[in-house]
Structure formats: structure tokens, C-alpha cells
Short mmCIF file of C-alpha atoms in Angstrom, two decimals:
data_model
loop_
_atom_site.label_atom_id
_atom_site.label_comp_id
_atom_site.label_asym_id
_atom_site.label_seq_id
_atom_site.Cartn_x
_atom_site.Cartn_y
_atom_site.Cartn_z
CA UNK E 1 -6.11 27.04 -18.02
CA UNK E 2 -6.83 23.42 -18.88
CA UNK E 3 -6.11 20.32 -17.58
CA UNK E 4 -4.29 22.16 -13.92
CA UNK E 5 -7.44 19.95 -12.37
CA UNK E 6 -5.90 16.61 -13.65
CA UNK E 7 -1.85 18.18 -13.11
CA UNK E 8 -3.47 18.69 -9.46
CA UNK E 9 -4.37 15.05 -8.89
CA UNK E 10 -1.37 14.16 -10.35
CA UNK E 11 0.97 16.49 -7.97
CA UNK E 12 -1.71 15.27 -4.76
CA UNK E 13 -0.73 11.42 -5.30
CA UNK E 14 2.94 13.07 -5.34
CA UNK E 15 2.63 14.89 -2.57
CA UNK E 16 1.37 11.61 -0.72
CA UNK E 17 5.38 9.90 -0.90
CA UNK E 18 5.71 6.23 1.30
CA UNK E 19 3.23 4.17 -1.04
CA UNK E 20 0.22 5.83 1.21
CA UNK E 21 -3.21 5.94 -0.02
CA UNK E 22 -5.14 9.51 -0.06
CA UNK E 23 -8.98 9.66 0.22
CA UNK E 24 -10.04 9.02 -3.80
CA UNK E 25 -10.87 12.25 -5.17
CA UNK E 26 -14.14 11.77 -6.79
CA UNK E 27 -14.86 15.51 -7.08
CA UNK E 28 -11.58 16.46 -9.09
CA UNK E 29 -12.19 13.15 -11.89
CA UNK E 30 -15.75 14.65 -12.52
CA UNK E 31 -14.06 17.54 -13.30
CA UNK E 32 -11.62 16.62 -15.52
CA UNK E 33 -14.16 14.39 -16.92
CA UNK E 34 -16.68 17.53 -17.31
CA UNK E 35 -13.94 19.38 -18.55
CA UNK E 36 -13.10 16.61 -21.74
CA UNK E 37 -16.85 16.77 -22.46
CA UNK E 38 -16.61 20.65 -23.00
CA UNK E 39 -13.59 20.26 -24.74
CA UNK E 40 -14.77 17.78 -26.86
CA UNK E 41 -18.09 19.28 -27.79
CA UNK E 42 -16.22 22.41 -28.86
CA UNK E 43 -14.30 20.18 -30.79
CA UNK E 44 -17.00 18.49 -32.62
CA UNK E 45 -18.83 21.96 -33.64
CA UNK E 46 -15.57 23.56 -34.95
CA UNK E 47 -14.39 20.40 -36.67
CA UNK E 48 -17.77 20.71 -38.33
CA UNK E 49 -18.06 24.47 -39.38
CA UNK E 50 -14.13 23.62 -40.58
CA UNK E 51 -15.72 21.16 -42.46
CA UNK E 52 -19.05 22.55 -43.89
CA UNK E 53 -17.36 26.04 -43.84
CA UNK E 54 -14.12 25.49 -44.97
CA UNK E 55 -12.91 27.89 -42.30
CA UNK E 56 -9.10 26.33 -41.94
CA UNK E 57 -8.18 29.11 -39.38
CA UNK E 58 -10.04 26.62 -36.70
CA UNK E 59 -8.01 23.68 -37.09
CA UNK E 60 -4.80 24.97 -34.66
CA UNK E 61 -7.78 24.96 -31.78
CA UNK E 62 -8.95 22.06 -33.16
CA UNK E 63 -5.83 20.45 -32.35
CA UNK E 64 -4.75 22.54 -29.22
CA UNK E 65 -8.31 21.38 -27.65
CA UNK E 66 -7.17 17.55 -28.93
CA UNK E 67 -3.87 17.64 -26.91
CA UNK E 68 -5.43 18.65 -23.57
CA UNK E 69 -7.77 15.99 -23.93
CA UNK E 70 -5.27 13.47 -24.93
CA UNK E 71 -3.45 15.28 -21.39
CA UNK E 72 -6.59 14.61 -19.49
CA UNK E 73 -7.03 11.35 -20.43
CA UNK E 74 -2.78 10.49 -19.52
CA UNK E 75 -3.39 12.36 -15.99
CA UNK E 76 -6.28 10.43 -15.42
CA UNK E 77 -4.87 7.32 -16.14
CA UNK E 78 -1.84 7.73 -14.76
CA UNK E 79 -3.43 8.68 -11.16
CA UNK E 80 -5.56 6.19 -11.54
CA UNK E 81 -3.00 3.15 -12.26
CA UNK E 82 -0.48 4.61 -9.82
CA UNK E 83 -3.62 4.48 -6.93
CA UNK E 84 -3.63 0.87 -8.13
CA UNK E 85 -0.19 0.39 -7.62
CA UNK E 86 -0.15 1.38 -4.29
CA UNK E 87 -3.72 -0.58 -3.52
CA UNK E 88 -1.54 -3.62 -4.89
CA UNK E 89 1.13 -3.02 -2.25
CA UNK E 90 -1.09 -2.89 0.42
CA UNK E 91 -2.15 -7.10 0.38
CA UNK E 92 1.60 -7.63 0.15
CA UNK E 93 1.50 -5.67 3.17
CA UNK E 94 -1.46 -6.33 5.36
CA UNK E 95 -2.33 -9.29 4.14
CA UNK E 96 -5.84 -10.10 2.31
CA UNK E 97 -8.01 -8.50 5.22
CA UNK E 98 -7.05 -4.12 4.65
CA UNK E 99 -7.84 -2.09 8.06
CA UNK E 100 -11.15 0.19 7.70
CA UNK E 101 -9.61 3.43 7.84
CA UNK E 102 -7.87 2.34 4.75
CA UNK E 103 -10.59 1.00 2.93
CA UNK E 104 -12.42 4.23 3.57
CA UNK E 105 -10.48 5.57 1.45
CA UNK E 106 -10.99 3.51 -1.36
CA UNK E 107 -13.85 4.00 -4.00
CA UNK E 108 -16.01 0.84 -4.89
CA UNK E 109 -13.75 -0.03 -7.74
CA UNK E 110 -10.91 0.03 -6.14
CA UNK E 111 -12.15 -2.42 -3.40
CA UNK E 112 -13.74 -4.51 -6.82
CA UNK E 113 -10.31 -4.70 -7.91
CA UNK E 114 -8.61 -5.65 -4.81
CA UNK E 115 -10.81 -8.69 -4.42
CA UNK E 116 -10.16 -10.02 -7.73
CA UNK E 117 -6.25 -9.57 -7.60
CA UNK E 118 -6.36 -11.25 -4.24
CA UNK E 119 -8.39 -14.29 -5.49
CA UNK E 120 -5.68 -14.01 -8.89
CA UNK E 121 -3.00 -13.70 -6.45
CA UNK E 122 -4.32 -17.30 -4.33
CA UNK E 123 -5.12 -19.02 -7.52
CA UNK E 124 -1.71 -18.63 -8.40
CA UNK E 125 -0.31 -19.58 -4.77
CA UNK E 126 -2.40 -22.35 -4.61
CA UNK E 127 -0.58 -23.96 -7.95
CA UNK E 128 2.27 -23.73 -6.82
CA UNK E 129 3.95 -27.33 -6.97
CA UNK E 130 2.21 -29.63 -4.79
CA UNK E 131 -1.18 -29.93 -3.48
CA UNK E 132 -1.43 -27.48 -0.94
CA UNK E 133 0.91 -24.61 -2.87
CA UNK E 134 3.38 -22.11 -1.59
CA UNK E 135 2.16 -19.03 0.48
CA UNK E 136 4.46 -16.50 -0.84
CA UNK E 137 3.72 -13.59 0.74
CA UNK E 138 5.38 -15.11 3.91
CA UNK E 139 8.50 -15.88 4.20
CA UNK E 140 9.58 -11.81 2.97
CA UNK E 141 12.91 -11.58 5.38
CA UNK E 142 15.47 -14.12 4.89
CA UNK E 143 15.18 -15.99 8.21
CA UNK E 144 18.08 -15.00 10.49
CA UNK E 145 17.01 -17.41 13.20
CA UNK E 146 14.92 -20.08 14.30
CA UNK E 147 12.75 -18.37 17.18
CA UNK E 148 11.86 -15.20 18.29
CA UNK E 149 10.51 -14.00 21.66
CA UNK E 150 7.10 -11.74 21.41
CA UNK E 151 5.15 -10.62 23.51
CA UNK E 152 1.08 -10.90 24.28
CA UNK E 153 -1.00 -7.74 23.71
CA UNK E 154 -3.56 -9.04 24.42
CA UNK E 155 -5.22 -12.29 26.25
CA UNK E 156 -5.61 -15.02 23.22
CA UNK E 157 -6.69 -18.28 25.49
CA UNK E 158 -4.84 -21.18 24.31
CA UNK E 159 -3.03 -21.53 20.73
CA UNK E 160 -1.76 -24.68 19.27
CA UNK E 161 1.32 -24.57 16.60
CA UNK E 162 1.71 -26.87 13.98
CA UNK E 163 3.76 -29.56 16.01
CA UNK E 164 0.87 -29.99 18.53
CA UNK E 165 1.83 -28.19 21.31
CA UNK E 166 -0.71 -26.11 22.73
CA UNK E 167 0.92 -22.81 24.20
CA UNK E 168 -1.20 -20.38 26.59
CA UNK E 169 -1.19 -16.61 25.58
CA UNK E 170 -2.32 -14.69 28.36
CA UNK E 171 -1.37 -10.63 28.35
CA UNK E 172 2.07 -9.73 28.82
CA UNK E 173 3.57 -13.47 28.49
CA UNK E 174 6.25 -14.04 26.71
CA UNK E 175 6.71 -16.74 24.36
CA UNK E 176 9.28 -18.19 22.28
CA UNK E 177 7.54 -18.72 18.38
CA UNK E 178 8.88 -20.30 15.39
CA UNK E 179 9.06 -17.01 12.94
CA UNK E 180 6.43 -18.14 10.30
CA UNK E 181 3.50 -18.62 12.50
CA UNK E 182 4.43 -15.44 14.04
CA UNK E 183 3.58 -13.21 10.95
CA UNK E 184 0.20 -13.91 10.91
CA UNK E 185 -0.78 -12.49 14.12
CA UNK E 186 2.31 -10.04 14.46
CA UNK E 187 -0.21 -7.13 13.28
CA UNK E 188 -2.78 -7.73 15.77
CA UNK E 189 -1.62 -9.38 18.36
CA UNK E 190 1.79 -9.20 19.20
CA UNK E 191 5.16 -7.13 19.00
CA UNK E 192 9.19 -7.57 18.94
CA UNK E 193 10.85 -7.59 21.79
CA UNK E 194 13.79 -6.23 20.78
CA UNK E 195 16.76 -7.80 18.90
CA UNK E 196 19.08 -6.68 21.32
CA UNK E 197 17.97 -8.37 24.39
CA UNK E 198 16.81 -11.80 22.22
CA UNK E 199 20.54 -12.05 21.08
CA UNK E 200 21.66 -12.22 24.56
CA UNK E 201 19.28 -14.87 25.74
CA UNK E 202 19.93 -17.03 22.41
CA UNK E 203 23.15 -16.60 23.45
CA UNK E 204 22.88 -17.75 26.97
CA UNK E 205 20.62 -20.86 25.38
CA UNK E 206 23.15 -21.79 23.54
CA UNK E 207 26.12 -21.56 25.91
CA UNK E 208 23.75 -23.77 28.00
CA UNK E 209 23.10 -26.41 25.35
CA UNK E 210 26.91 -26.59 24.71
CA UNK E 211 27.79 -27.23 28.01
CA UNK E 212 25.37 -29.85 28.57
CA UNK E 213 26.43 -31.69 25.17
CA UNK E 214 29.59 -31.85 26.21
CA UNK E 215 28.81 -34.01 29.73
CA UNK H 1 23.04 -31.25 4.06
CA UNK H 2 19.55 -32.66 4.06
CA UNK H 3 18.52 -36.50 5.59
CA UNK H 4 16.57 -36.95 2.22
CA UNK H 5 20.21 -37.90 0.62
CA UNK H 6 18.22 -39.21 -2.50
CA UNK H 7 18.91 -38.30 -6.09
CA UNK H 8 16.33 -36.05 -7.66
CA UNK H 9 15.34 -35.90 -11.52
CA UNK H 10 13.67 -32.89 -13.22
CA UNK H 11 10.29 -33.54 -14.38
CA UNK H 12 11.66 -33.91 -17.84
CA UNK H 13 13.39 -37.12 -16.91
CA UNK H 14 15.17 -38.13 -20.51
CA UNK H 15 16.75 -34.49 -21.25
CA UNK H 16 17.69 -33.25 -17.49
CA UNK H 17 20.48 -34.91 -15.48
CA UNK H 18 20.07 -36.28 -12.41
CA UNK H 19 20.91 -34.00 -9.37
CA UNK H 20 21.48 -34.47 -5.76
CA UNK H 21 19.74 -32.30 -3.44
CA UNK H 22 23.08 -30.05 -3.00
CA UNK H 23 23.00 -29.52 -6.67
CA UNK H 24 19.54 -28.95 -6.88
CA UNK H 25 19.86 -25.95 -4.19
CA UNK H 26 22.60 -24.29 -5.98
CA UNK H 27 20.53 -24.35 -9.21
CA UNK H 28 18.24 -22.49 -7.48
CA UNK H 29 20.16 -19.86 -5.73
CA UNK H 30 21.76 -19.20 -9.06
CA UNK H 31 18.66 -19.19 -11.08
CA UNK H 32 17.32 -16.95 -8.11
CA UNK H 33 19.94 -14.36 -8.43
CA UNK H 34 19.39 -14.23 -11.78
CA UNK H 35 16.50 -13.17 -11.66
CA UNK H 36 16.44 -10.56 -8.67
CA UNK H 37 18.93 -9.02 -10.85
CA UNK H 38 17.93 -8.96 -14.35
CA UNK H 39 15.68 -6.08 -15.33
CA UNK H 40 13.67 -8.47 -17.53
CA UNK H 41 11.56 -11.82 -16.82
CA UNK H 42 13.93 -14.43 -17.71
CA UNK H 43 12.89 -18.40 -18.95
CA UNK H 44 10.50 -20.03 -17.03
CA UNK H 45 11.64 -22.95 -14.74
CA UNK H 46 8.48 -24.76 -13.60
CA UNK H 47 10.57 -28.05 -13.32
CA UNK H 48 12.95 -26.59 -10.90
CA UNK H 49 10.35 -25.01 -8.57
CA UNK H 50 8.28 -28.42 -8.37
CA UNK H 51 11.33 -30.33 -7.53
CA UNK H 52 12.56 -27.65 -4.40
CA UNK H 53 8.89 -27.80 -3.74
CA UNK H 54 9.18 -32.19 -3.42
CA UNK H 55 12.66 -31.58 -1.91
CA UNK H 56 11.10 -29.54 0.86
CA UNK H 57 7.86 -31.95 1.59
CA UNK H 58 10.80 -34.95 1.87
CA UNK H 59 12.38 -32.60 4.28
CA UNK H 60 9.81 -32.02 6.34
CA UNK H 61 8.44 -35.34 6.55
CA UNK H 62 12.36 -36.44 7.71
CA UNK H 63 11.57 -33.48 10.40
CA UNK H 64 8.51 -35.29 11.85
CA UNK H 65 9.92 -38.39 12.51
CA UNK H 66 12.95 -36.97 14.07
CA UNK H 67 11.98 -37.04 18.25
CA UNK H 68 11.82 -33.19 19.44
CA UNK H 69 14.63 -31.11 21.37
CA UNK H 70 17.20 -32.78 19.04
CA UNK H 71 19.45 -30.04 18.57
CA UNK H 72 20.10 -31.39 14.87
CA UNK H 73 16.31 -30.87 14.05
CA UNK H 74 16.43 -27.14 14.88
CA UNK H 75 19.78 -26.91 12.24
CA UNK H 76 17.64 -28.89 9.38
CA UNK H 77 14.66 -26.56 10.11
CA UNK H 78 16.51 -23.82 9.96
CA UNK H 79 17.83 -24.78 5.92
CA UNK H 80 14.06 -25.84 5.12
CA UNK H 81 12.96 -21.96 5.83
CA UNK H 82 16.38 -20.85 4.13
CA UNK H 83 14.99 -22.73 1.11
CA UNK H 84 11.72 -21.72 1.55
CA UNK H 85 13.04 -18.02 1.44
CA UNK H 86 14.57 -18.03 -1.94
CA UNK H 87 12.11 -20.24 -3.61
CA UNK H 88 9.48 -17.48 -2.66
CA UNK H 89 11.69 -14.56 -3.09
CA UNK H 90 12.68 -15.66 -6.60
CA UNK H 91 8.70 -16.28 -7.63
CA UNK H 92 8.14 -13.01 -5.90
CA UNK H 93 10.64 -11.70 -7.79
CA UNK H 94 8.99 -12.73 -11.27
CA UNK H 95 5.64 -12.11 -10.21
CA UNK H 96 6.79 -8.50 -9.38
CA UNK H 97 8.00 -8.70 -12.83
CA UNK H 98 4.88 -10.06 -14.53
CA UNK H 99 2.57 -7.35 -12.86
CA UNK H 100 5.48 -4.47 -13.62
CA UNK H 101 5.44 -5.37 -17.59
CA UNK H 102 1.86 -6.87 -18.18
CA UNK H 103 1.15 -5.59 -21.39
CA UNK H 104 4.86 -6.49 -22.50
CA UNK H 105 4.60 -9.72 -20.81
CA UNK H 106 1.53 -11.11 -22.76
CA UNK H 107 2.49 -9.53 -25.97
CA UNK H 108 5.54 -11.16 -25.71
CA UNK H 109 3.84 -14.87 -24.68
CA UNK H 110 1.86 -14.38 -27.68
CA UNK H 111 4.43 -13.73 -30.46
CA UNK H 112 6.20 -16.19 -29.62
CA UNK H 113 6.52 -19.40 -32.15
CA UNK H 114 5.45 -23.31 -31.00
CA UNK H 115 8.97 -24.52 -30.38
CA UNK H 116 10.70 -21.16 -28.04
CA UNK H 117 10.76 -22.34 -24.98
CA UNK H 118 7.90 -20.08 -22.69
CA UNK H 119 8.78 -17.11 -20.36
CA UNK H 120 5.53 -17.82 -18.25
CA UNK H 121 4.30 -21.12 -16.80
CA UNK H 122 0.56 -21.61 -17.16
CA UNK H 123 0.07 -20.26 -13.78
CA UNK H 124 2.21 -17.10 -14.48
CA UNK H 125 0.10 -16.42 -17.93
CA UNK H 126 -3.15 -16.83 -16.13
CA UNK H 127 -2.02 -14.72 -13.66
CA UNK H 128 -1.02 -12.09 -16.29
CA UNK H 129 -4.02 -12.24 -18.30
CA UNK H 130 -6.23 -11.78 -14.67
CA UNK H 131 -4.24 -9.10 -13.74
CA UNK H 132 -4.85 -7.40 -17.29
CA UNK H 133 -8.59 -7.88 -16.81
CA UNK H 134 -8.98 -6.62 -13.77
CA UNK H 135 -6.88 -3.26 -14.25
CA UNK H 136 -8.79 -2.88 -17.98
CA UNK H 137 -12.42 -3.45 -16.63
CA UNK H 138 -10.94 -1.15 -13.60
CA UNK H 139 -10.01 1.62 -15.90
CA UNK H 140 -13.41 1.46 -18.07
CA UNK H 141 -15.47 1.51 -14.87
CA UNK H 142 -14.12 4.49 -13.19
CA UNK H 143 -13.26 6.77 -15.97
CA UNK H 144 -12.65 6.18 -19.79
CA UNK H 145 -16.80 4.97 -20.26
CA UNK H 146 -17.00 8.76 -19.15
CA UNK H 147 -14.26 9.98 -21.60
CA UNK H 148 -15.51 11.88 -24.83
CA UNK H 149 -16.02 8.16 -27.70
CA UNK H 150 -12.49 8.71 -29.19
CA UNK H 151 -10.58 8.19 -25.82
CA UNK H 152 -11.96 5.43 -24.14
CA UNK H 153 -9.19 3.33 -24.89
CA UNK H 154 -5.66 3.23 -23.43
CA UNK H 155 -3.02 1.17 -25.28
CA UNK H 156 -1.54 -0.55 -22.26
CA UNK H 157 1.69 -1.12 -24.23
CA UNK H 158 2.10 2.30 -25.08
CA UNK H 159 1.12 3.22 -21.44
CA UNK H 160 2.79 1.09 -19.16
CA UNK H 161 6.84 1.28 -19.48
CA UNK H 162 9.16 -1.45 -20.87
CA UNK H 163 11.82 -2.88 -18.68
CA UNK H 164 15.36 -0.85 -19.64
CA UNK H 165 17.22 -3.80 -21.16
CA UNK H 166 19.94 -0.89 -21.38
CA UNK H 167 20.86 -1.18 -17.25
CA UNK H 168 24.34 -1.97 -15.96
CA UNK H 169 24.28 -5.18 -14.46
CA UNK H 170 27.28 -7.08 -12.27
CA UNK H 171 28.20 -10.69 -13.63
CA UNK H 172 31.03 -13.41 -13.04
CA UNK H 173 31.89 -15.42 -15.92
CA UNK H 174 31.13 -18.99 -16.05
CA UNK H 175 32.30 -20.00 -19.34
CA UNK H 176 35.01 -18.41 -21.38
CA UNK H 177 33.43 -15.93 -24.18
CA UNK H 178 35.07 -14.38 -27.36
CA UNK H 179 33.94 -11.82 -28.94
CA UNK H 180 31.76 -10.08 -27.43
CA UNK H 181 30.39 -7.06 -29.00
CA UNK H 182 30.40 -3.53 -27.05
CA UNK H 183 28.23 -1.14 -28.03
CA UNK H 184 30.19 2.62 -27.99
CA UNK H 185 28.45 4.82 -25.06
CA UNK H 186 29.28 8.05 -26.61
CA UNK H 187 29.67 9.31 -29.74
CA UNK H 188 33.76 9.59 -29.91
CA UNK H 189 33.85 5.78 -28.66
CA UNK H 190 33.52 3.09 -31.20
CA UNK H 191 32.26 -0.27 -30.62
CA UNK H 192 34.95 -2.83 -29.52
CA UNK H 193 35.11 -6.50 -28.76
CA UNK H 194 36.01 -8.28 -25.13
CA UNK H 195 36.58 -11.50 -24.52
CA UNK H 196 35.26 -12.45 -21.07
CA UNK H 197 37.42 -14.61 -19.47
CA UNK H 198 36.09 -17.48 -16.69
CA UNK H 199 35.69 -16.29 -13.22
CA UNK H 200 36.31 -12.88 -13.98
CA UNK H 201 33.49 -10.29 -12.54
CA UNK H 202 32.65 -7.38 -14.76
CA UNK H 203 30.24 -4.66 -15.30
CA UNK H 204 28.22 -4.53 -18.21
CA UNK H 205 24.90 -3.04 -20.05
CA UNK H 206 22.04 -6.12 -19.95
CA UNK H 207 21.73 -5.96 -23.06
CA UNK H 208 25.30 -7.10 -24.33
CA UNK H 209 25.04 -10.24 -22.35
CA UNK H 210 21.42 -10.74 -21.80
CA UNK H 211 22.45 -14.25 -24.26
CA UNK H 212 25.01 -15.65 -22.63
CA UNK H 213 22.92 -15.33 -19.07
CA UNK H 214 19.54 -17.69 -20.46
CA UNK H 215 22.26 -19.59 -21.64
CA UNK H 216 24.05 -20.29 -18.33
CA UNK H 217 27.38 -18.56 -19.35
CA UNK H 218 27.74 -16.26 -16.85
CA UNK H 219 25.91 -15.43 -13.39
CA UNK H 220 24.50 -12.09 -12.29
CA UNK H 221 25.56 -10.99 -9.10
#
């Protein structure tokens, strides 16, 4: 039956829920695009012999063979665009550098297109108000405190923050960093400790800096 | 709240008022939930985003001089990311918007006559005319220069979705209305008139009150 190959990319994108990115299927587009071709040829033949002919009893396939290319062409684009949807989602998520195994599964235009949203994308950040601009794809959780605690994956050397300070990040340390430089090396370098155990020692830091402000 | 403590004008100095900081962040939380609410881009507000944007720098700068361990420096850091956090969420929020309704968007930026005010800032409609671009010369490239010569064109406003003006949104009141029009929602129902009175909360379809909220009447919430 026609057009099941473009319903099928259509139902595999489905099938793929959570925004994830499937391999592109190159294979099943050249066939829906061999398909249109056939359909289309078929077309153009009929419409003629309809024409030259006058034989009217063609035109119902004429215009049965027109929807499924019409069909086609919707599936197609609609895989296609919803692909790019998720693609988009993915610099909002990993930032502008993606990992290899999911750029593998990207086709060149695909990667093309990345690139030139991300440089749209930091045009626009860039002019923002002011001279430097306004990174806003940091900054996605309101900020429910001033510091968290991670942990060192791996051994960085030395690492200097914004106010100066120079902090050494050797494996397994645990240091105490101001949430917005934290993002940018959270997915490679570091993890959460966990909530539960940084409420209790903000809590004991606190009940230390009362006492002591009220000497 | 902040050290700056200095009175701020919008960039259009002769028609805005002057606002203190305080006012200035209330603005924006409003104008933010406005818009993480409404199913539609709402009016641009370029002059409000530079002046959080100045705020902030004057903030920060205060920050610097202040000598570190002050316990009153971690509170004032704290608000500067709390502002930082809507300002982005609320041009996330219209980006997302942009991106969602491109075709829509643009069509709309272009219709529109020399003295309505503009839904996009220059950045925004550069932005939207990239994004266009890229996801047109996208489409071309991969499949429809393959397509039979009849179908190698999408209409993008046919294609991608319009935002449903027609959603049920929460507001509060912040000026008294009369007369406000209800459309019927079935077919025994006919249409009726409410007046909406201030403070009250109410649900309602966008579209009925989509007005009064560019306006400044009442506040989605």
C-alpha cells in the first residue's frame, strides 16, 4: 500500500518518546522519495492520455495517486521538522558542544543546521542589553541557594572563580561552588552530592554564623 | 532591597515614569508571568530588559566593593541570581515562543502598520528570520529538491500550528472592567456579559481578555 514507508518513520520517531534522537533513517526517505517519483511519473502519463485521450475514467487515480504524494510529502516533513525539534532541544541541553554518540546519529544537515542555530542562538545572547549580553541558557532552575557542595570526578589541577580565588580540584574533594559556575562543568566533571545531606550542613553553617553574630 | 537605591528611567525618558529599583523588579515579574502564561508572544519590552540588565551591572559592581565573608553580600547575591532567573526565564520564555510560531511570528511582524507598537525587538526578528532560513534551506537540502517539481514547497504557515488563542487561562483583576463579552461554549448557552471586578481571580478563554492583559488590566497567574 502506499505511503506505510513514510507512516513507518512517522510511528519510529513515536516510538522514540523523551525528546531522544534515533539514528536518521536515510534508507526509508529514499524510499518514500523513490516512491513519489513513481507516483508521480504515473501521474504525468495518465494526466496526459486523460488529456490527449479524453479518457475521464483516469482522473479518480489521478487524484488518489495526488493525495499519497501530498501524504508523502506531510510524513516527510513532519519527521523531518520534529527530528529538528528535538536536535533544537539538545543545545538547550548539552550545551553548544553535543557528545559523539549523539552526533552519530545525525545526518550532515542536521549537524549544518545545528551550527547555524547555535551561532543564531549567540548572536541573539550576545545583544542582549549591555556589552557583554545575557547567557540564557544558564540560569534554567530558579536558584534555591547560594552554594552547593560537588564533588571531583576527576583531578582538574587548580581552578580560579570569578572573585579570584584559586580553588584546587583534586579527585574526590569536595568543594563548596557558587551554582552558576557549576553548570558548566557539572556534565563532565562533577556530580550532586545530595540535597539531603547539603541541607544539614547549610544548616549547621548557619547555626554557626548566628551564634557568632550574636557575640 | 538593592545598595544601588537610585531612581531608574526607561530608555524612553519623556513618556515612561521614573521607577525605583523595587518598582522596576515588580514590572518585571509581572511582565514575566505574563508571558510564561499566555499562549501567544505578547508586546515587546526591550526598554525593560536593558534597564534589569543596568540594574544588575550596578548591583554587581556594589558587590565588588563590598569586603568578602560579609554575610549581607551573600543575601544581595543571592537577589542578583533571583533577578537573573526571571529576566532569562521570561526571554526564554519568548524565544520558545518565537521558534514555536515562526511562520506566524514573521507574518505577523510584517503586516503590521508603521505606528503598532512591535511584538519582536530587532534581535528577536533577526532571530526569527535565521531560524526560518536555516529550517527552509534544511528542508530543501534533505528532501523536497528530491520531491516530484510540484511539491518542493511547504507553506510553513499552513504547516507549522498557530498558538490556540482559545486556552483557559487564570487572571486577577487589576482594574475594574464592564462589559465584558463571553462567548457561549455550547450551543444551548448564549453569550453573556461579566463585569470583572478588581482583585478578583477568575478563569477565562485567552481570547476574551487577551485586550485587557497588553493593556495592563489584569495579570495572568
Amino acid at each position: 500500500m502506499f505511503c506505510e514507508k513514510a507512516v513507518e518513520l512517522i510511528r519510529e520517531l513515536h516510538r522514540m518518546g523523551d525528546g531522544q534522537l534515533p539514528a536518521f533513517s536515510e534508507d526509508s526517505i529514499r524510499q518514500v522519495l523513490e516512491e513519489m517519483k513513481a507516483l508521480y511519473e504515473q501521474n504525468q502519463s495518465d494526466v496526459n492520455e486523460a488529456k490527449c485521450e479524453g479518457k475521464s475514467e483516469l482522473i479518480p487515480t489521478i487524484k488518489f495517486r495526488h493525495c499519497c504524494l501530498l501524504r508523502n510529502q506531510r510524513c516527510v516533513a513532519a519527521y523531518l521538522y520534529d527530528r529538528l525539534l528535538r536536535i533544537r532541544a539538545l543545545r538547550w541541553e548539552y550545551g553548544s558542544v553535543l557528545p559523539a554518540n549523539i552526533r552519530f546519529h545525525m545526518c550532515a544537515e542536521e549537524l549544518e543546521w545545528f551550527n547555524q542555530y547555535k551561532k543564531s542562538l549567540a548572536t541573539f545572547m550576545r545583544s542582549l542589553g549591555g556589552d557583554e549580553g545575557l547567557d540564557i541558557t544558564q540560569d534554567m532552575k530558579p536558584p534555591k541557594s547560594l552554594y552547593i557542595e560537588v564533588r571531583c570526578l576527576k583531578d582538574h589541577g587548580e581552578f580560579e572563580i570569578d572573585d579570584g580565588t584559586v580553588i584546587l580540584l583534586k579527585k574526590n574533594s569536595q568543594v563548596y561552588l557558587r551554582i552558576k559556575l557549576s553548570y558548566i562543568h557539572l556534565n563532565t566533571h562533577f556530580f550532586f552530592i545530595d540535597d539531603y545531606f547539603y541541607i544539614i550542613v547549610r544548616l549547621i553553617v548557619l547555626y554557626i554564623a548566628q551564634t557568632l553574630l550574636k557575640k | 532591597m538593592s545598595d544601588a537605591g537610585s531612581d531608574f528611567s526607561g530608555e524612553d525618558g519623556s513618556q515612561e515614569d521614573i521607577m525605583t529599583p523595587a518598582e522596576l523588579i515588580a514590572k518585571l515579574e509581572e511582565t514575566w508571568l505574563n508571558e510564561r502564561f499566555s499562549p501567544e508572544l505578547l508586546e515587546n519590552k526591550s526598554e525593560m530588559v536593558e534597564c534589569v540588565m543596568e540594574q544588575l551591572m550596578h548591583m554587581e559592581e556594589n558587590l565588588q566593593r563590598v569586603k568578602k565573608g560579609d554575610v549581607k553580600a551573600s543575601i544581595h547575591r543571592m537577589e542578583i541570581d533571583r533577578i537573573r532567573f526571571v529576566l532569562s526565564s521570561y526571554l526564554r520564555s519568548r524565544l520558545q515562543k518565537v521558534e514555536k510560531f515562526f511562520p506566524h511570528v514573521l507574518e505577523k511582524e510584517k503586516s503590521r502598520s508603521e505606528g503598532d507598537p512591535s511584538f519582536l525587538s530587532p534581535e528577536e526578528f533577526a532571530f526569527a528570520k535565521e531560524y526560518m532560513a536555516n529550517t527552509e534551506t534544511y528542508l530543501k537540502a534533505v528532501a523536497l529538491k528530491h520531491m516530484p517539481p510540484n511539491l518542493q514547497q511547504v507553506d510553513m504557515l499552513k504547516a507549522v500550528p498557530e498558538p490556540c488563542l482559545d486556552c483557559f487561562v487564570f487572571l486577577r483583576v487589576k482594574e475594574r472592567q464592564e462589559n465584558i463579552l463571553v462567548e457561549p461554549e455550547t450551543d444551548d448557552q448564549r453569550e453573556y456579559v461579566v463585569d470583572l471586578d478588581e482583585g478578583s481571580q477568575h478563569l477565562m478563554r485567552y481570547r476574551t481578555i487577551a485586550p485587557l492583559v497588553s493593556s495592563g488590566a489584569v495579570q495572568l497567574i
